[in-house]
Amino acid sequence: IESILLNKMSRLENVIIENSIDYIFKHYDDFTVNQLADYLGFSRKHINRVFKENIGVSIKNFHEIVFEKQVD
């Protein structure tokens, strides 16, 4: 049962990451973490934790990187 639950959590985290990245690229010029949380239906804290654990940076830092690359 534990492995099944861990697998489901892993897939959920991947969906959060994929949808977060997609949202950030589409809304890089007008982005807030609150808007992302509303869009995904998860708390800011949860999204940031999942993102930081899997990507290595916070959502806000990732957005700043995307924004700088898109503006260049």
PDB file of C-alpha atoms in Angstrom:
ATOM      1  CA  ILE A   1       0.000   0.000   0.000  1.00  0.00           C
ATOM      2  CA  GLU A   2       2.821   2.396   0.836  1.00  0.00           C
ATOM      3  CA  SER A   3       4.417   2.028  -2.603  1.00  0.00           C
ATOM      4  CA  ILE A   4       1.057   2.635  -4.291  1.00  0.00           C
ATOM      5  CA  LEU A   5       0.518   5.812  -2.290  1.00  0.00           C
ATOM      6  CA  LEU A   6       4.050   7.025  -2.947  1.00  0.00           C
ATOM      7  CA  ASN A   7       3.582   6.410  -6.668  1.00  0.00           C
ATOM      8  CA  LYS A   8       0.323   8.405  -6.691  1.00  0.00           C
ATOM      9  CA  MET A   9       1.980  11.262  -4.774  1.00  0.00           C
ATOM     10  CA  SER A  10       4.875  11.267  -7.211  1.00  0.00           C
ATOM     11  CA  ARG A  11       2.520  11.537 -10.178  1.00  0.00           C
ATOM     12  CA  LEU A  12       0.593  14.341  -8.473  1.00  0.00           C
ATOM     13  CA  GLU A  13       3.819  16.227  -7.820  1.00  0.00           C
ATOM     14  CA  ASN A  14       4.819  15.812 -11.480  1.00  0.00           C
ATOM     15  CA  VAL A  15       1.466  17.259 -12.573  1.00  0.00           C
ATOM     16  CA  ILE A  16       1.937  20.211 -10.213  1.00  0.00           C
ATOM     17  CA  ILE A  17       5.419  20.855 -11.609  1.00  0.00           C
ATOM     18  CA  GLU A  18       4.390  20.460 -15.248  1.00  0.00           C
ATOM     19  CA  ASN A  19       1.342  22.694 -14.870  1.00  0.00           C
ATOM     20  CA  SER A  20       3.323  25.263 -12.877  1.00  0.00           C
ATOM     21  CA  ILE A  21       6.046  25.503 -15.506  1.00  0.00           C
ATOM     22  CA  ASP A  22       3.480  25.750 -18.287  1.00  0.00           C
ATOM     23  CA  TYR A  23       1.591  28.482 -16.424  1.00  0.00           C
ATOM     24  CA  ILE A  24       4.772  30.462 -15.706  1.00  0.00           C
ATOM     25  CA  PHE A  25       5.842  30.414 -19.359  1.00  0.00           C
ATOM     26  CA  LYS A  26       2.382  31.524 -20.481  1.00  0.00           C
ATOM     27  CA  HIS A  27       2.056  34.260 -17.845  1.00  0.00           C
ATOM     28  CA  TYR A  28       5.681  35.284 -17.223  1.00  0.00           C
ATOM     29  CA  ASP A  29       4.921  38.976 -17.736  1.00  0.00           C
ATOM     30  CA  ASP A  30       1.989  39.022 -15.288  1.00  0.00           C
ATOM     31  CA  PHE A  31       2.692  36.287 -12.730  1.00  0.00           C
ATOM     32  CA  THR A  32       2.039  35.868  -9.034  1.00  0.00           C
ATOM     33  CA  VAL A  33       2.311  32.759  -6.917  1.00  0.00           C
ATOM     34  CA  ASN A  34      -1.209  33.455  -5.624  1.00  0.00           C
ATOM     35  CA  GLN A  35      -2.605  33.320  -9.167  1.00  0.00           C
ATOM     36  CA  LEU A  36      -0.781  30.044  -9.765  1.00  0.00           C
ATOM     37  CA  ALA A  37      -2.125  28.589  -6.508  1.00  0.00           C
ATOM     38  CA  ASP A  38      -5.678  29.581  -7.478  1.00  0.00           C
ATOM     39  CA  TYR A  39      -5.213  28.096 -10.951  1.00  0.00           C
ATOM     40  CA  LEU A  40      -3.851  24.785  -9.639  1.00  0.00           C
ATOM     41  CA  GLY A  41      -6.117  24.558  -6.603  1.00  0.00           C
ATOM     42  CA  PHE A  42      -3.275  24.016  -4.136  1.00  0.00           C
ATOM     43  CA  SER A  43      -1.819  26.256  -1.449  1.00  0.00           C
ATOM     44  CA  ARG A  44       1.163  28.450  -2.226  1.00  0.00           C
ATOM     45  CA  LYS A  45       3.112  26.641   0.467  1.00  0.00           C
ATOM     46  CA  HIS A  46       2.432  23.198  -1.002  1.00  0.00           C
ATOM     47  CA  ILE A  47       3.273  24.240  -4.567  1.00  0.00           C
ATOM     48  CA  ASN A  48       6.486  25.898  -3.464  1.00  0.00           C
ATOM     49  CA  ARG A  49       7.526  22.866  -1.391  1.00  0.00           C
ATOM     50  CA  VAL A  50       6.911  20.446  -4.266  1.00  0.00           C
ATOM     51  CA  PHE A  51       8.663  22.744  -6.727  1.00  0.00           C
ATOM     52  CA  LYS A  52      11.682  23.347  -4.519  1.00  0.00           C
ATOM     53  CA  GLU A  53      12.080  19.639  -3.703  1.00  0.00           C
ATOM     54  CA  ASN A  54      11.967  18.632  -7.367  1.00  0.00           C
ATOM     55  CA  ILE A  55      13.477  21.598  -9.236  1.00  0.00           C
ATOM     56  CA  GLY A  56      15.798  22.968  -6.560  1.00  0.00           C
ATOM     57  CA  VAL A  57      14.563  26.567  -6.557  1.00  0.00           C
ATOM     58  CA  SER A  58      11.426  28.300  -5.356  1.00  0.00           C
ATOM     59  CA  ILE A  59       8.571  29.097  -7.707  1.00  0.00           C
ATOM     60  CA  LYS A  60       9.401  32.799  -7.435  1.00  0.00           C
ATOM     61  CA  ASN A  61      13.069  32.236  -8.323  1.00  0.00           C
ATOM     62  CA  PHE A  62      12.086  30.042 -11.265  1.00  0.00           C
ATOM     63  CA  HIS A  63       9.725  32.763 -12.501  1.00  0.00           C
ATOM     64  CA  GLU A  64      12.486  35.363 -12.229  1.00  0.00           C
ATOM     65  CA  ILE A  65      14.780  33.164 -14.344  1.00  0.00           C
ATOM     66  CA  VAL A  66      12.050  32.628 -16.971  1.00  0.00           C
ATOM     67  CA  PHE A  67      11.183  36.320 -16.998  1.00  0.00           C
ATOM     68  CA  GLU A  68      14.797  37.371 -17.534  1.00  0.00           C
ATOM     69  CA  LYS A  69      15.234  34.860 -20.385  1.00  0.00           C
ATOM     70  CA  GLN A  70      11.952  35.861 -22.077  1.00  0.00           C
ATOM     71  CA  VAL A  71      12.734  39.597 -21.851  1.00  0.00           C
ATOM     72  CA  ASP A  72      16.238  39.194 -23.337  1.00  0.00           C
TER      73      ASP A  72
END
